[in-house]
Amino acid sequence: MLSAIQDYVKATSPIMHFLTYADNYAIGYFKKQGFTKEITLDKSIWMGYIKDYEGGTIMQCTMLPKIRYLEIGRMLLKQKEAVHAKIRAFSRSHIIHAPPKEWKNGACKIDPLSIPAIKQSGWSPDMDELARQPRHGPNYNQLLHLLNDMQNHSAAWPFTQPVNRDEVPDYYEVIKEPMDLSTMEEKHEKDMYPTPQDFIKDAMLIFDNCRRYNNENTPYAKSANKLEKFMWQQIRNIPEWSVST
């Protein structure tokens, strides 16, 4: 549906950009459709023309003039076929070999390197061991779930992105160590939170910075209190985390 709209709008108007407000559950969907949180359009073009939703994230899609969006699926299939053809020219990974002769009378333990195709591939036990090593630390998945829950909370709206310098000119004069949920997401993807305590330290920066800059009666400070309370509730539900509250 969106692809059809994109092709229609391009063909019937000079419009090349879409803006939308996405709630936290829809951000992933819009990213797959080519939307980004990075807004390049000047605010004078859209400010006041699109409804500002509390708790929503504004996202932008810039269309490409030479792309027919309804043909993207077919185009990607052709690209995939071309890549596979190039791989087959230099690799034997597409060739299916018969089982080892040693298994003729039933499965038995054999040396993998005694199989010619495996030996020719350059495989080694060290490579296999390396491939089996976990990509992330032991707390990665639980921290990811916690971060997603915090991002999806109704009180998260002031903290989803860094504070805009143009909108709040003196913020970075008061707050010397800023933090926000999108920055935490980037750090988490880079495995910069080896322990729950490291994660909590940055989360507390968000809440403490907010309460320091804003009066306690403002919606911002109240949101910080709500989100912090929610975070600790979630943490207490993970018994293996021995985090002092």
Short mmCIF file of C-alpha atoms in Angstrom, two decimals:
data_model
loop_
_atom_site.label_atom_id
_atom_site.label_comp_id
_atom_site.label_asym_id
_atom_site.label_seq_id
_atom_site.Cartn_x
_atom_site.Cartn_y
_atom_site.Cartn_z
CA MET A 1 0.00 0.00 0.00
CA LEU A 2 2.73 2.48 0.97
CA SER A 3 4.73 1.62 -2.17
CA ALA A 4 1.68 2.39 -4.31
CA ILE A 5 1.20 5.72 -2.52
CA GLN A 6 4.87 6.61 -3.04
CA ASP A 7 4.70 5.89 -6.79
CA TYR A 8 1.41 7.80 -7.12
CA VAL A 9 2.63 10.87 -5.22
CA LYS A 10 5.87 11.01 -7.24
CA ALA A 11 3.98 10.72 -10.52
CA THR A 12 1.31 13.33 -9.75
CA SER A 13 3.12 15.96 -7.66
CA PRO A 14 6.55 17.45 -6.91
CA ILE A 15 6.45 15.99 -3.38
CA MET A 16 9.51 13.87 -2.54
CA HIS A 17 9.24 13.61 1.25
CA PHE A 18 6.83 12.02 3.72
CA LEU A 19 6.60 12.82 7.42
CA THR A 20 4.76 10.75 9.99
CA TYR A 21 4.41 10.52 13.75
CA ALA A 22 5.02 6.94 14.88
CA ASP A 23 4.34 5.54 18.31
CA ASN A 24 7.09 3.37 19.76
CA TYR A 25 5.45 0.18 18.50
CA ALA A 26 5.40 1.45 14.90
CA ILE A 27 8.96 2.80 14.63
CA GLY A 28 10.34 -0.56 13.50
CA TYR A 29 7.69 -0.87 10.80
CA PHE A 30 8.38 2.59 9.39
CA LYS A 31 12.14 1.97 9.40
CA LYS A 32 11.53 -1.03 7.14
CA GLN A 33 9.55 1.26 4.82
CA GLY A 34 12.46 3.68 4.42
CA PHE A 35 11.65 6.15 7.21
CA THR A 36 14.30 7.53 9.55
CA LYS A 37 14.33 9.52 12.77
CA GLU A 38 16.78 11.97 11.16
CA ILE A 39 14.70 14.91 9.91
CA THR A 40 16.44 16.86 7.13
CA LEU A 41 13.47 18.98 6.09
CA ASP A 42 13.57 22.54 7.36
CA LYS A 43 11.07 23.06 10.16
CA SER A 44 9.55 26.03 8.37
CA ILE A 45 8.21 23.59 5.77
CA TRP A 46 6.31 21.31 8.12
CA MET A 47 6.04 22.86 11.60
CA GLY A 48 2.38 23.57 12.27
CA TYR A 49 1.20 21.45 9.34
CA ILE A 50 1.59 18.06 11.02
CA LYS A 51 -0.06 17.21 14.33
CA ASP A 52 2.45 16.85 17.17
CA TYR A 53 1.65 13.73 19.21
CA GLU A 54 2.94 13.45 22.77
CA GLY A 55 4.91 10.24 23.05
CA GLY A 56 5.25 9.87 19.27
CA THR A 57 8.41 10.05 17.20
CA ILE A 58 8.48 12.11 14.03
CA MET A 59 10.01 10.21 11.10
CA GLN A 60 10.91 11.19 7.55
CA CYS A 61 11.01 9.27 4.27
CA THR A 62 12.83 10.81 1.30
CA MET A 63 11.83 9.18 -1.97
CA LEU A 64 14.34 8.45 -4.72
CA PRO A 65 13.37 9.81 -8.16
CA LYS A 66 14.59 6.80 -10.18
CA ILE A 67 12.97 4.14 -8.00
CA ARG A 68 9.59 2.57 -8.78
CA TYR A 69 8.58 1.43 -5.33
CA LEU A 70 6.11 -1.20 -6.51
CA GLU A 71 8.99 -2.84 -8.40
CA ILE A 72 11.38 -2.96 -5.44
CA GLY A 73 10.67 -6.63 -4.67
CA ARG A 74 11.45 -7.71 -8.23
CA MET A 75 14.53 -5.48 -8.36
CA LEU A 76 15.92 -6.96 -5.13
CA LEU A 77 15.37 -10.50 -6.43
CA LYS A 78 17.39 -9.67 -9.55
CA GLN A 79 20.17 -8.19 -7.42
CA LYS A 80 20.16 -11.29 -5.23
CA GLU A 81 20.43 -13.56 -8.27
CA ALA A 82 23.35 -11.49 -9.60
CA VAL A 83 25.18 -11.68 -6.26
CA HIS A 84 24.67 -15.46 -6.04
CA ALA A 85 25.98 -15.85 -9.60
CA LYS A 86 29.15 -13.94 -8.66
CA ILE A 87 29.58 -16.09 -5.53
CA ARG A 88 29.21 -19.31 -7.51
CA ALA A 89 32.01 -18.19 -9.83
CA PHE A 90 34.48 -18.13 -6.92
CA SER A 91 32.96 -20.53 -4.39
CA ARG A 92 31.88 -24.17 -4.22
CA SER A 93 29.45 -23.58 -1.35
CA HIS A 94 26.47 -24.27 -3.61
CA ILE A 95 27.68 -27.80 -4.43
CA ILE A 96 25.97 -30.59 -2.47
CA HIS A 97 28.28 -33.52 -1.67
CA ALA A 98 27.36 -37.13 -0.92
CA PRO A 99 27.67 -38.30 2.71
CA PRO A 100 31.05 -39.73 3.82
CA LYS A 101 31.65 -43.36 2.83
CA GLU A 102 32.30 -44.16 6.50
CA TRP A 103 28.60 -43.62 7.17
CA LYS A 104 27.54 -46.33 4.74
CA ASN A 105 26.88 -48.76 7.59
CA GLY A 106 25.58 -46.13 10.01
CA ALA A 107 26.75 -42.92 11.61
CA CYS A 108 30.17 -42.98 13.27
CA LYS A 109 32.69 -40.45 14.51
CA ILE A 110 35.14 -39.30 11.83
CA ASP A 111 37.74 -36.58 11.48
CA PRO A 112 36.09 -33.68 9.59
CA LEU A 113 39.39 -32.90 7.86
CA SER A 114 39.40 -36.41 6.36
CA ILE A 115 36.50 -35.30 4.15
CA PRO A 116 38.04 -33.77 0.98
CA ALA A 117 35.37 -31.08 0.48
CA ILE A 118 35.73 -29.83 4.07
CA LYS A 119 39.51 -29.77 3.79
CA GLN A 120 39.31 -27.86 0.49
CA SER A 121 37.02 -25.27 2.06
CA GLY A 122 39.79 -24.18 4.44
CA TRP A 123 37.73 -25.05 7.53
CA SER A 124 39.51 -25.63 10.83
CA PRO A 125 38.36 -26.55 14.37
CA ASP A 126 39.46 -23.08 15.53
CA MET A 127 37.09 -21.47 13.03
CA ASP A 128 34.24 -23.62 14.33
CA GLU A 129 35.01 -22.66 17.92
CA LEU A 130 35.10 -18.99 16.97
CA ALA A 131 31.72 -19.25 15.23
CA ARG A 132 30.18 -20.79 18.35
CA GLN A 133 31.23 -17.95 20.63
CA PRO A 134 28.33 -15.70 21.64
CA ARG A 135 28.15 -12.38 19.80
CA HIS A 136 27.09 -10.46 22.89
CA GLY A 137 27.57 -10.52 26.63
CA PRO A 138 25.36 -12.54 29.00
CA ASN A 139 23.15 -9.55 29.88
CA TYR A 140 22.61 -8.34 26.31
CA ASN A 141 19.13 -9.75 25.67
CA GLN A 142 17.67 -8.83 29.05
CA LEU A 143 19.05 -5.30 28.76
CA LEU A 144 17.62 -5.05 25.26
CA HIS A 145 14.16 -6.04 26.53
CA LEU A 146 14.43 -3.55 29.38
CA LEU A 147 15.49 -0.76 27.02
CA ASN A 148 12.65 -1.56 24.61
CA ASP A 149 10.15 -1.55 27.47
CA MET A 150 11.44 1.83 28.61
CA GLN A 151 11.28 3.26 25.08
CA ASN A 152 7.70 2.05 24.72
CA HIS A 153 6.56 3.49 28.05
CA SER A 154 4.12 6.38 27.90
CA ALA A 155 6.47 8.56 29.98
CA ALA A 156 9.46 8.08 27.65
CA TRP A 157 8.52 10.81 25.16
CA PRO A 158 10.89 13.53 26.50
CA PHE A 159 13.88 11.16 26.49
CA THR A 160 13.76 9.35 23.15
CA GLN A 161 16.25 11.70 21.44
CA PRO A 162 19.00 14.14 22.51
CA VAL A 163 17.76 17.58 23.56
CA ASN A 164 17.71 19.89 20.53
CA ARG A 165 20.25 22.71 20.92
CA ASP A 166 18.19 25.06 18.74
CA GLU A 167 15.03 24.56 20.79
CA VAL A 168 16.74 24.68 24.22
CA PRO A 169 19.85 26.86 23.74
CA ASP A 170 21.12 26.82 27.34
CA TYR A 171 20.55 23.10 28.03
CA TYR A 172 24.12 22.03 27.36
CA GLU A 173 25.46 24.87 29.49
CA VAL A 174 23.63 23.40 32.47
CA ILE A 175 23.89 19.69 31.62
CA LYS A 176 27.49 18.65 30.99
CA GLU A 177 26.88 14.91 30.62
CA PRO A 178 23.72 14.52 28.51
CA MET A 179 22.07 11.17 27.87
CA ASP A 180 18.95 9.90 26.10
CA LEU A 181 17.35 6.58 25.13
CA SER A 182 18.52 6.63 21.51
CA THR A 183 22.12 7.11 22.65
CA MET A 184 21.67 4.23 25.09
CA GLU A 185 20.36 2.12 22.21
CA GLU A 186 23.49 2.89 20.16
CA LYS A 187 25.76 2.08 23.10
CA HIS A 188 23.91 -1.16 23.79
CA GLU A 189 24.29 -2.28 20.17
CA LYS A 190 28.05 -1.76 20.56
CA ASP A 191 28.11 -3.89 23.74
CA MET A 192 29.03 -0.92 25.92
CA TYR A 193 26.87 -2.19 28.81
CA PRO A 194 28.69 -5.31 30.07
CA THR A 195 26.77 -5.21 33.37
CA PRO A 196 23.30 -4.03 34.47
CA GLN A 197 25.01 -1.41 36.63
CA ASP A 198 26.57 0.20 33.53
CA PHE A 199 23.14 0.39 31.91
CA ILE A 200 21.51 1.82 35.03
CA LYS A 201 24.21 4.47 35.36
CA ASP A 202 23.29 5.95 31.98
CA ALA A 203 19.55 5.61 32.63
CA MET A 204 19.93 7.52 35.89
CA LEU A 205 21.80 10.23 34.00
CA ILE A 206 18.67 10.77 31.92
CA PHE A 207 16.44 11.10 34.98
CA ASP A 208 18.86 13.18 37.07
CA ASN A 209 19.61 15.55 34.18
CA CYS A 210 15.90 16.07 33.61
CA ARG A 211 15.20 16.83 37.26
CA ARG A 212 18.19 19.15 37.43
CA TYR A 213 17.17 21.24 34.43
CA ASN A 214 13.39 21.22 34.90
CA ASN A 215 11.19 22.26 37.79
CA GLU A 216 9.73 19.31 39.71
CA ASN A 217 6.19 20.31 38.70
CA THR A 218 6.86 20.22 34.96
CA PRO A 219 5.64 17.34 32.75
CA TYR A 220 9.30 16.55 32.03
CA ALA A 221 10.29 15.98 35.65
CA LYS A 222 7.12 14.00 36.30
CA SER A 223 7.87 11.82 33.28
CA ALA A 224 11.39 11.22 34.60
CA ASN A 225 9.99 10.05 37.93
CA LYS A 226 7.47 7.74 36.26
CA LEU A 227 10.00 6.18 33.90
CA GLU A 228 12.58 5.70 36.66
CA LYS A 229 9.98 3.99 38.86
CA PHE A 230 9.03 1.73 35.95
CA MET A 231 12.68 0.86 35.31
CA TRP A 232 13.26 -0.24 38.90
CA GLN A 233 10.06 -2.29 38.87
CA GLN A 234 11.30 -4.14 35.80
CA ILE A 235 14.75 -4.68 37.30
CA ARG A 236 13.30 -6.18 40.49
CA ASN A 237 11.55 -8.77 38.31
CA ILE A 238 14.96 -10.09 37.18
CA PRO A 239 16.21 -12.01 40.25
CA GLU A 240 19.62 -12.86 38.78
CA TRP A 241 20.53 -9.18 38.73
CA SER A 242 21.94 -8.35 42.15
CA VAL A 243 21.56 -4.61 41.73
CA SER A 244 21.25 -2.45 44.81
CA THR A 245 18.16 -0.23 44.76
#
